[in-house]
XYZ file of N, CA and C in Angstrom:
702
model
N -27.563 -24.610 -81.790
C -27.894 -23.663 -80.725
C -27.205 -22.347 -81.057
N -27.958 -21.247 -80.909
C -27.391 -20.008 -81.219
C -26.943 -19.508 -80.013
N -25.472 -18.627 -80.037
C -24.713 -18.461 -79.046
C -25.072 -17.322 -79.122
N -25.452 -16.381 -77.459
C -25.886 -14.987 -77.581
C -25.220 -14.584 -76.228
N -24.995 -13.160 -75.930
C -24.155 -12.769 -75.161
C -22.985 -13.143 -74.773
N -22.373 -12.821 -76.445
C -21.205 -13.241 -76.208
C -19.938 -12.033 -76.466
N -18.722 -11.787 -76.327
C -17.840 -10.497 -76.024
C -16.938 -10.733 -77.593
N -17.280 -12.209 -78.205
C -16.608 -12.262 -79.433
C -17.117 -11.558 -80.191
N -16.071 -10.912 -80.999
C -16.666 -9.959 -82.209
C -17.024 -11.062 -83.344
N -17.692 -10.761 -84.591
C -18.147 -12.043 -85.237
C -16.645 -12.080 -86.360
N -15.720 -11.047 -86.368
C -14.794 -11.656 -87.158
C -13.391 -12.327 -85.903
N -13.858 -12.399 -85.294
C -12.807 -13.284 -84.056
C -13.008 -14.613 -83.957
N -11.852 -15.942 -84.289
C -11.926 -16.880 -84.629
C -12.567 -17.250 -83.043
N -12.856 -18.534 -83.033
C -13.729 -19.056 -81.910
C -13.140 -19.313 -80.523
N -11.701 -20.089 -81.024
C -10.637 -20.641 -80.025
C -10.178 -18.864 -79.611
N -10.221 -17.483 -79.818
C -9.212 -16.667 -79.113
C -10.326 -15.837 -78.470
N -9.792 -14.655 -77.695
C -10.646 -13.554 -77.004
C -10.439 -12.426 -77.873
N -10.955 -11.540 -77.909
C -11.061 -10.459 -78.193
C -9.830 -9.658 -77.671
N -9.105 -8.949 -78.858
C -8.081 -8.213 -78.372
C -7.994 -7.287 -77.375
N -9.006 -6.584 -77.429
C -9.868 -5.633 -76.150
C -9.415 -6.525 -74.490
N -9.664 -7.453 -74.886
C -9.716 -8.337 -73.142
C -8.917 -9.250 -73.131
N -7.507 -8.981 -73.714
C -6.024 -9.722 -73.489
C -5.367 -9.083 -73.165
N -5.763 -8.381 -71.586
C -5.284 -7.748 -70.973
C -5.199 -8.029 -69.761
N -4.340 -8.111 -68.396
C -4.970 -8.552 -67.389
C -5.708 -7.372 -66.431
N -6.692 -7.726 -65.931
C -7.736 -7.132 -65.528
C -7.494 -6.419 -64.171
N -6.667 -6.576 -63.273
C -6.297 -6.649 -61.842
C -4.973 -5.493 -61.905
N -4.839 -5.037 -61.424
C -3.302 -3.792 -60.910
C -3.355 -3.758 -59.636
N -2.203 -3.043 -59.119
C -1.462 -2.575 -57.749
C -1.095 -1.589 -58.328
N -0.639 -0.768 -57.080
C -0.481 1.000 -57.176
C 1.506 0.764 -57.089
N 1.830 1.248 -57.537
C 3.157 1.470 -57.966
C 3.993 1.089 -56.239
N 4.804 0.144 -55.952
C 5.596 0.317 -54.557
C 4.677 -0.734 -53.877
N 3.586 -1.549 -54.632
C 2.455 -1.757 -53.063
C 3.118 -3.105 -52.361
N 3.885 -3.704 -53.013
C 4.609 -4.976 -52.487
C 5.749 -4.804 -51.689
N 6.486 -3.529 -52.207
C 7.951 -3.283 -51.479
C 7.129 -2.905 -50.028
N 6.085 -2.192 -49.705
C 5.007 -1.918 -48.365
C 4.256 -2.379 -47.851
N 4.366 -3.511 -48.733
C 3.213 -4.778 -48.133
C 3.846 -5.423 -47.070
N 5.025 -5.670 -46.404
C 4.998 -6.039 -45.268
C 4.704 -5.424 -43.893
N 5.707 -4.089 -44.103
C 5.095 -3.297 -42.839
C 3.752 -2.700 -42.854
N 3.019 -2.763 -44.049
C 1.828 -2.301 -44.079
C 0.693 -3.427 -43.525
N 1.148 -4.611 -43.465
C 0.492 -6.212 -42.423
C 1.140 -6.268 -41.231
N 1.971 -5.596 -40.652
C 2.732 -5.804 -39.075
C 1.830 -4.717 -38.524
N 1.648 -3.443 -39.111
C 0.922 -2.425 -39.165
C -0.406 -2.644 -38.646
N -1.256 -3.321 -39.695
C -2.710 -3.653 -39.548
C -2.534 -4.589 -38.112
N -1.856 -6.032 -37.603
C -1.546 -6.776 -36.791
C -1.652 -5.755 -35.436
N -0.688 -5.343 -35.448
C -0.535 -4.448 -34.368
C -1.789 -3.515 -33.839
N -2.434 -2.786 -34.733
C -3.992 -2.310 -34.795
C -5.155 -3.339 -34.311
N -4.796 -4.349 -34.573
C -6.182 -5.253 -34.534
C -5.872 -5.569 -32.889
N -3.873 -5.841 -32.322
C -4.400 -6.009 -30.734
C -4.967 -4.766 -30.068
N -4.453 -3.724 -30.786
C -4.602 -2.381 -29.808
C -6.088 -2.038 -29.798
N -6.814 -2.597 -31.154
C -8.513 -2.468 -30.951
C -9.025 -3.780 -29.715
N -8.528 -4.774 -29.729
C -8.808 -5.662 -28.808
C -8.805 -5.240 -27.641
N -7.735 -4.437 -26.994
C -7.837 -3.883 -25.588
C -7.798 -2.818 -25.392
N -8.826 -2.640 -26.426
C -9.463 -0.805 -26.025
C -10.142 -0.656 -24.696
N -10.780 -1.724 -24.393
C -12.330 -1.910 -23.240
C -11.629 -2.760 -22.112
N -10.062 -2.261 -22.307
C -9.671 -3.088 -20.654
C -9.527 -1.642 -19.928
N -9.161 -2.415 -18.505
C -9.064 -1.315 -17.148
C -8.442 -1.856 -16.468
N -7.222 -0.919 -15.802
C -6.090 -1.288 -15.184
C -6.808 -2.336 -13.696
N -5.820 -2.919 -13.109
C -5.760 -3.664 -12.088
C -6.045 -2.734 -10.919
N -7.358 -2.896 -10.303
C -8.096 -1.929 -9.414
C -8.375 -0.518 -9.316
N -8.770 -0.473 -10.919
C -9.808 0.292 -11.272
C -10.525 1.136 -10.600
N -11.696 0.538 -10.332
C -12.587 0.245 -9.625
C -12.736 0.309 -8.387
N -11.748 -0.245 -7.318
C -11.595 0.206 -6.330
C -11.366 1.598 -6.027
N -10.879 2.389 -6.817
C -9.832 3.489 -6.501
C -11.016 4.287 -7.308
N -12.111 4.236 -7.507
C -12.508 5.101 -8.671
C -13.572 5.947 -7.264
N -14.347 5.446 -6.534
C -15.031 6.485 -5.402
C -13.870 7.609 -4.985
N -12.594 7.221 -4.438
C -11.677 8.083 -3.884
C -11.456 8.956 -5.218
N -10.964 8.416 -6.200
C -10.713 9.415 -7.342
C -11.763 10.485 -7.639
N -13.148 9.975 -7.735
C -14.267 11.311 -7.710
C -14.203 12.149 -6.539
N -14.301 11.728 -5.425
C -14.662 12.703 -4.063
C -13.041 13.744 -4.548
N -12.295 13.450 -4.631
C -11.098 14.035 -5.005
C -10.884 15.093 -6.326
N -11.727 14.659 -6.996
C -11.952 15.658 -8.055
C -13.025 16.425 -7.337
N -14.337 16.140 -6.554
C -15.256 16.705 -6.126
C -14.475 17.981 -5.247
N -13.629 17.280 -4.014
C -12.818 18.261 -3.149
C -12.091 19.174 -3.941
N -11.459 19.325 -5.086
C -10.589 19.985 -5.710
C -11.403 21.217 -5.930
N -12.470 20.424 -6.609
C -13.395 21.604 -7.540
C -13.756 22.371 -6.845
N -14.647 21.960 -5.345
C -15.000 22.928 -4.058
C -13.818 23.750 -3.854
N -12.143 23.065 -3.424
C -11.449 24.007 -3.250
C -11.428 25.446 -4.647
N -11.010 24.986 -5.368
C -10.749 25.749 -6.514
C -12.152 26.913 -6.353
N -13.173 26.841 -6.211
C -14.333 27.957 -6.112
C -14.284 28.437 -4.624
N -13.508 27.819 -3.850
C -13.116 29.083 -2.277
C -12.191 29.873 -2.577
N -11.191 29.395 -2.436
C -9.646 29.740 -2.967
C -9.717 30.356 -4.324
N -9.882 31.517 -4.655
C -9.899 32.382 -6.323
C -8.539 32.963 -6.503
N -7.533 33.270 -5.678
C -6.228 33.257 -5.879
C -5.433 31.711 -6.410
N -4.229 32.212 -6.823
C -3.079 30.401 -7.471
C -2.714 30.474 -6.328
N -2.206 30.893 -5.107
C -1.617 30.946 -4.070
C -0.216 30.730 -3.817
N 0.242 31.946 -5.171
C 1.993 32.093 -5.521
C 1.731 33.315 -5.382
N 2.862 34.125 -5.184
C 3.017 35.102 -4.866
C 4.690 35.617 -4.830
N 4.952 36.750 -5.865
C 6.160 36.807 -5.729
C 6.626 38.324 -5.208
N 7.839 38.631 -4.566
C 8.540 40.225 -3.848
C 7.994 40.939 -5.042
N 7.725 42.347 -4.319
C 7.538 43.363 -5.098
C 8.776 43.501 -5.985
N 8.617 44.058 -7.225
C 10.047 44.383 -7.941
C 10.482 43.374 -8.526
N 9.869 41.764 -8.824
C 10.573 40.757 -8.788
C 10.840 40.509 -10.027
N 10.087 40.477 -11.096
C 10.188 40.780 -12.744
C 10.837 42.070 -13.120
N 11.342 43.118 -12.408
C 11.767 44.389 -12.737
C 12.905 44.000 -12.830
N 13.389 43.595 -11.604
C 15.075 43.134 -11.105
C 15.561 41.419 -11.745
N 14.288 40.446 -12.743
C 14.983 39.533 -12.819
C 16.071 39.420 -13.719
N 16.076 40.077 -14.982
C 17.124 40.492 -15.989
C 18.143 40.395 -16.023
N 18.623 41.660 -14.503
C 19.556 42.190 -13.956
C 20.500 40.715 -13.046
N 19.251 40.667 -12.022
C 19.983 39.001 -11.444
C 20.362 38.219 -12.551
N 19.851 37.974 -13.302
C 20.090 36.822 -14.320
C 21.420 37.108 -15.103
N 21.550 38.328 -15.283
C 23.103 38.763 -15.882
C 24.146 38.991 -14.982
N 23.479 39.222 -13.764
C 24.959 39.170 -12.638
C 25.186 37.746 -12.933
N 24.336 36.669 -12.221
C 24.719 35.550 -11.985
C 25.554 34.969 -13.207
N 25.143 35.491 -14.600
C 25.965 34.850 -15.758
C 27.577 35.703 -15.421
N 27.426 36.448 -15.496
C 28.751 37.495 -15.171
C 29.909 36.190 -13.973
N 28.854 36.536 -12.922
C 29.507 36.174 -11.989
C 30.803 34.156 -12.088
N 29.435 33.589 -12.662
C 29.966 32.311 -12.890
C 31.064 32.593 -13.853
N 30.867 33.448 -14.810
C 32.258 33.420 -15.512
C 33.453 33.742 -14.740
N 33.705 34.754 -14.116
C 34.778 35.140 -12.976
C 35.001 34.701 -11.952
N 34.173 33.689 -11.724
C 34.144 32.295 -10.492
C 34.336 31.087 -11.162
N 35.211 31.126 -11.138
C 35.521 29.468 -11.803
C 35.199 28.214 -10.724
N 35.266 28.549 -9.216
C 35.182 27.705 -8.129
C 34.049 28.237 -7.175
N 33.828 27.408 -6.588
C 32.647 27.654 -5.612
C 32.757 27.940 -4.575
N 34.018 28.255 -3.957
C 34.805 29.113 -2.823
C 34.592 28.564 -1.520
N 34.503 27.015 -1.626
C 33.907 26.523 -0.587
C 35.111 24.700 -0.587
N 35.953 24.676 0.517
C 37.104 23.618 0.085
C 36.872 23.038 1.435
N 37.496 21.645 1.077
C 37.565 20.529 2.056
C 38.414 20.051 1.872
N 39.323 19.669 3.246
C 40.474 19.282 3.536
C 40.883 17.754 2.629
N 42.344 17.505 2.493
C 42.708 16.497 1.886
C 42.494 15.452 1.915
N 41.576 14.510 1.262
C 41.361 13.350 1.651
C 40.135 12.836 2.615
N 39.472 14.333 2.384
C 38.260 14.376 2.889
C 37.064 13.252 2.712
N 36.818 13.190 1.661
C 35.677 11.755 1.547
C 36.234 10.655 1.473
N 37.694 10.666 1.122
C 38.255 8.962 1.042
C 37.716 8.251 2.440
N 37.884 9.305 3.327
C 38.395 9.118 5.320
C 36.756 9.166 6.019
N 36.423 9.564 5.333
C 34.577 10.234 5.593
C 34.156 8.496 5.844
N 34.068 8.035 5.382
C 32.894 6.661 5.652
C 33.840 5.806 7.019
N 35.239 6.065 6.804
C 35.498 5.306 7.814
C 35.605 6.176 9.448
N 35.552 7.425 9.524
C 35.364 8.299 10.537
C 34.205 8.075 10.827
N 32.987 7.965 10.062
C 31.681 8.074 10.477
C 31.644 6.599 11.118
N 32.340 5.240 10.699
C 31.390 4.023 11.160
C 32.627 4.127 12.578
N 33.378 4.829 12.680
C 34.392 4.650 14.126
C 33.998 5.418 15.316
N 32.720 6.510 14.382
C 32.107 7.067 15.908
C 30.938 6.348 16.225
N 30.305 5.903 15.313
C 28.846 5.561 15.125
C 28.928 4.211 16.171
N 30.167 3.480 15.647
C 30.411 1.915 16.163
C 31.329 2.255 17.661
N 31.477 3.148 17.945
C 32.771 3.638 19.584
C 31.337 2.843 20.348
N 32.011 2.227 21.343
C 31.358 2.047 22.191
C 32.125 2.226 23.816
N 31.123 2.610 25.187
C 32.058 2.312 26.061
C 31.808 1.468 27.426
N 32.519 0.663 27.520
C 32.649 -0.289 27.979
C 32.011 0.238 29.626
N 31.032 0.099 29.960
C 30.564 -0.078 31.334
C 31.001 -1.250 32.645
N 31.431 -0.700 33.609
C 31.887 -1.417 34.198
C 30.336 -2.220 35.104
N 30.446 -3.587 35.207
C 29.504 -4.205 36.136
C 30.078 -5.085 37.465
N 29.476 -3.720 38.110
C 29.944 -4.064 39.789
C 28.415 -5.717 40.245
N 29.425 -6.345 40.786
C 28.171 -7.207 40.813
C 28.298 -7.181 42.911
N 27.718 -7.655 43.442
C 27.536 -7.761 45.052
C 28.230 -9.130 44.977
N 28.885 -9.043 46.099
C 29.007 -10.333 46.823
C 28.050 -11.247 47.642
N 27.884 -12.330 47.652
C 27.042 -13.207 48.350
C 26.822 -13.008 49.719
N 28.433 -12.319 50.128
C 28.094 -12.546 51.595
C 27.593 -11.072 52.194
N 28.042 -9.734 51.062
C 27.142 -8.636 51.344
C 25.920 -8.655 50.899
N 25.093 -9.313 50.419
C 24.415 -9.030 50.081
C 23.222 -9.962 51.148
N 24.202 -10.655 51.800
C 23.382 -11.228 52.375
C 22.968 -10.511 54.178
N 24.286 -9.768 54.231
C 24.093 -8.374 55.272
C 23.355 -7.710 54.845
N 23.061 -7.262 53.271
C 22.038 -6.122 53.568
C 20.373 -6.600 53.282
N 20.357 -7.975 53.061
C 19.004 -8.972 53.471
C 18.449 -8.830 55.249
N 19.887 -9.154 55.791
C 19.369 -9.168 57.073
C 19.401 -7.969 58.254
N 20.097 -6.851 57.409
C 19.614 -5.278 57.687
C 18.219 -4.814 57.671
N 17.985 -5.024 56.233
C 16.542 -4.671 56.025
C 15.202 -5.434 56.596
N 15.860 -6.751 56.894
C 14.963 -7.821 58.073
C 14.797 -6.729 58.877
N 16.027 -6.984 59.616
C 16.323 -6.051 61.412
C 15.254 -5.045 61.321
N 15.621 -3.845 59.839
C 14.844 -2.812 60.024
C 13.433 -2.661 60.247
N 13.223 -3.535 59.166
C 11.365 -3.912 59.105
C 10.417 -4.464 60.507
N 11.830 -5.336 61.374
C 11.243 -5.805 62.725
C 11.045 -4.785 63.904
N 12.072 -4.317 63.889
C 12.727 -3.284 64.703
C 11.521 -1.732 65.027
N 11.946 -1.493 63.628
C 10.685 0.072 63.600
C 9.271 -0.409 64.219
N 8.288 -1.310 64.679
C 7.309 -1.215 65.385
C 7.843 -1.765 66.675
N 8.842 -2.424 67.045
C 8.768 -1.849 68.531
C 9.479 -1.188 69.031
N 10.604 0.103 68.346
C 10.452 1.299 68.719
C 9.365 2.137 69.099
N 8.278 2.154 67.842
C 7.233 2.980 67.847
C 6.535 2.536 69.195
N 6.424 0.985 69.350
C 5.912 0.606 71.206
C 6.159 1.020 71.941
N 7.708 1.433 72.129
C 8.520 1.431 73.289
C 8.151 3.192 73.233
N 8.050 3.719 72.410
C 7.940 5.293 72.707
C 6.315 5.593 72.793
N 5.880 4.782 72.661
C 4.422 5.436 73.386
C 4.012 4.662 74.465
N 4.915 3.526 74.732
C 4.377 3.381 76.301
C 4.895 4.077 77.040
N 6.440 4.741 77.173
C 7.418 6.134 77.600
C 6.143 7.163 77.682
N 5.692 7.369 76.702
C 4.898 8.491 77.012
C 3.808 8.233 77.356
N 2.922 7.255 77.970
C 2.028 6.381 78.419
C 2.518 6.578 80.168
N 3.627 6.103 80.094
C 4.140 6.098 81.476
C 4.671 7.435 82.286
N 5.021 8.307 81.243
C 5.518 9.704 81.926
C 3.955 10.499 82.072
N 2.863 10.187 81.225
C 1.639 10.475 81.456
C 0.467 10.245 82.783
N 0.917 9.136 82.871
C 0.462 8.216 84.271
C 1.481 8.687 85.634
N 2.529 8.809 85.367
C 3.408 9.281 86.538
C 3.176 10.687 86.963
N 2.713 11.735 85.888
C 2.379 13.013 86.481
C 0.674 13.013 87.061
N -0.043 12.089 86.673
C -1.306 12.169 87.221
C -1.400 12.041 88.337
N -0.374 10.588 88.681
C -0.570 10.445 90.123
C 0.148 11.409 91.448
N 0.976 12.370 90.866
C 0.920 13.328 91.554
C 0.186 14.344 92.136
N -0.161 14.793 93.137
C -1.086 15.291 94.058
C -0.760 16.852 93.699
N -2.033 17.614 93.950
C -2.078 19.363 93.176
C -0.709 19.902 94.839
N -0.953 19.032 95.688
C -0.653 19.751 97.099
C 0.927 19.671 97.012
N 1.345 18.282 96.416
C 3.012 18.100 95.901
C 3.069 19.278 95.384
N 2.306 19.259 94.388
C 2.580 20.624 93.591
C 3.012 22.035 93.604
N 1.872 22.314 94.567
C 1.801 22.988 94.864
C 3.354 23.963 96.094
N 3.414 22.989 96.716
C 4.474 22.905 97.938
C 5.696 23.032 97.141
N 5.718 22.431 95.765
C 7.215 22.475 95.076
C 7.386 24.092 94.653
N 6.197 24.312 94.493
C 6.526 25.522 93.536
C 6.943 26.610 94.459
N 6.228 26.476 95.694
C 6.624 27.658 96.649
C 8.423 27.654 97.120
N 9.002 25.958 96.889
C 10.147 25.977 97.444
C 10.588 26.559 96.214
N 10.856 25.904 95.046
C 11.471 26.312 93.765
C 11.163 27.040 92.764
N 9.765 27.681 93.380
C 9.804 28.784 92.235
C 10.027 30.083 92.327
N 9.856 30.842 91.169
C 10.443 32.129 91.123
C 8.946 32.825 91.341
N 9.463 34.348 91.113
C 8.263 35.513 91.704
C 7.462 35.623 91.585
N 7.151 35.080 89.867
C 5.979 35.058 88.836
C 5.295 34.031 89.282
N 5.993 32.701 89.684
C 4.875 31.873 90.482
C 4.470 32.186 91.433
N 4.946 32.963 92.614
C 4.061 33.199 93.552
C 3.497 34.556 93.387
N 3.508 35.454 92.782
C 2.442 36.249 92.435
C 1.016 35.424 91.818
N 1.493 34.689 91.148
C 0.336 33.946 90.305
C -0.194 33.610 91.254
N 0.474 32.649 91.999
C -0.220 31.933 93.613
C -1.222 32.761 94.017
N -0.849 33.891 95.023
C -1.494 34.760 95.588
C -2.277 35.740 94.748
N -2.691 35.874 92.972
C -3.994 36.173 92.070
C -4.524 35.317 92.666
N -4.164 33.841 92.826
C -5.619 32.694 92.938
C -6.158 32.177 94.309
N -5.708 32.904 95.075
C -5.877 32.768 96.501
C -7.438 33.132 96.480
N -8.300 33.790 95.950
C -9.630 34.224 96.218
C -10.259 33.486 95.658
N -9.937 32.595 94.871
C -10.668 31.600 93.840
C -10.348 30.336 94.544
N -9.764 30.075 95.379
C -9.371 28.498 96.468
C -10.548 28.329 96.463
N -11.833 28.715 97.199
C -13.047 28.178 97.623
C -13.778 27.615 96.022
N -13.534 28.701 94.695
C -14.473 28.289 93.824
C -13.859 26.800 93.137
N -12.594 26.759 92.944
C -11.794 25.721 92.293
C -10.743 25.593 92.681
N -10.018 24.284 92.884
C -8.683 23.265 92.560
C -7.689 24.709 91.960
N -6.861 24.283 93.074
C -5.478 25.397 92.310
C -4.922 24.449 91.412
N -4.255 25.037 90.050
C -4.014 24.357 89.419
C -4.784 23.688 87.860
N -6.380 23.987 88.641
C -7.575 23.402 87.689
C -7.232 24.063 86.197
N -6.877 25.214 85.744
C -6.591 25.563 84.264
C -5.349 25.003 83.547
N -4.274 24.415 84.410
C -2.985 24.246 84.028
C -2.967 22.492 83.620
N -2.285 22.306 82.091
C -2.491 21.575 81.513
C -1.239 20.168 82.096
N -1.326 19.457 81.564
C -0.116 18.333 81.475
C 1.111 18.697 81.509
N 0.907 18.874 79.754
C 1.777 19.494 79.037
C 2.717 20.589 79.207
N 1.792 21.633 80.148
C 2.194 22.814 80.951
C 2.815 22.522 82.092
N 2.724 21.848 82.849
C 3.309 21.356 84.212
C 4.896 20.330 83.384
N 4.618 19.864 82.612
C 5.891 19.409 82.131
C 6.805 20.005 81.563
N 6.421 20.725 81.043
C 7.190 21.759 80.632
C 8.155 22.814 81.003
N 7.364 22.936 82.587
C 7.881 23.998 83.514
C 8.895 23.190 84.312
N 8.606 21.742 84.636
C 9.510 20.923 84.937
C 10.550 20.500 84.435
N 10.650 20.522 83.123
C 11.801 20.250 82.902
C 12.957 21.687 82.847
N 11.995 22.691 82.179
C 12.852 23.776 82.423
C 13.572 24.454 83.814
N 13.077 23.944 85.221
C 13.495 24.344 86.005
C 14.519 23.104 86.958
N 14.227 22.130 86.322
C 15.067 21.226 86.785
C 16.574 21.260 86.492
């Protein structure tokens, strides 16, 4: 059998290769092993971070309507509002320089902040504060006695009984002083006034002397009026 496509040259014994291809065929780039480890922790690390490219935090989704209307509201604001809505004193970049070098000035020649508190000030501070906070004062509790209290049970009885038949007793009084002047006669009346009264009553008298035939002497004069005059002249 004739051997064809073959890489032996024809003066190359049978058993060897060709000097050309006693070489090995395969390389690495200078360093690639001393980098071959972190260059595989490397790739590792890449392959989770491609894995959870396509996640989304824990309520997402929920929060994502409020998050648009919120960008929506912004954007509306931002096209009303065309000012930043800062605003600084006239002069304020003219004079900041100047402030800015006092204040350096100043801290140098101020070593302290000119502002002191007494000795022992915060040691005493937490326990001053819980001695007012915690003061308490003692209220005294008056309590009643059984047996006053049982007087002012049967006060407020009394009272509650009591007040409607007062209110009885004073309108039958005036029930009865009402009825007692009715049954007095115009002619009693009349006869008293001439003994005990004064001038003005008998002038009055004798105005109504022409009116006897039309009406009752007396006919305009009230209850109230006749009592009145009675008691004052009594």
């Amino acid at each position: 059998m004739e051997e064809k496509h073959t890489y032996r040259p024809a003066d190359t014994p049978d058993k060897f290769l060709p000097e050309v291809l006693r070489v090995n065929p395969y390389s690495v780039p200078d360093g690639y092993f001393v980098d071959l480890q972190t260059y595989t922790l490397q790739r590792c690390k890449l392959t989770e971070i491609t894995q959870d490219t396509w996640t989304v935090p824990t309520g997402y989704f929920d929060q994502l309507g409020d998050r648009i209307f919120a960008k929506i509201e912004e954007q509306q604001l931002k096209e009303t509002i065309k000012g930043a809505g800062f605003s600084t004193p006239d002069g304020y970049f003219d004079q900041l320089a100047e402030q800015l070098l006092f204040q350096q000035k100043l801290s140098e020649h101020a070593a302290e902040s000119g502002f002191t508190v007494p000795a022992s000030y915060f040691e005493s501070l937490q326990n001053n504060i819980a001695r007012r906070t915690h003061q308490r004062k003692d209220t005294p509790i008056r309590k009643i006695s059984r047996l006053r209290w049982m007087a002012y049970a049967a006060a407020c009885i009394a009272l509650a009984v009591g007040i409607p038949g007062i209110v009885k007793l004073a309108i039958e009084n005036q029930s009865a002083t009402a009825s007692h002047l009715a049954s007095v006669s115009d002619q009693e009346i009349f006869n008293y006034l001439e003994l005990y009264g004064t001038d003005d009553d008998v002038m009055y008298i004798s105005e109504q002397l022409n009116d006897f035939d039309e009406r009752v002497i007396g006919e305009g004069i009230s209850e109230e009026d006749i009592e009145a005059y009675l008691n004052h002249t009594l």
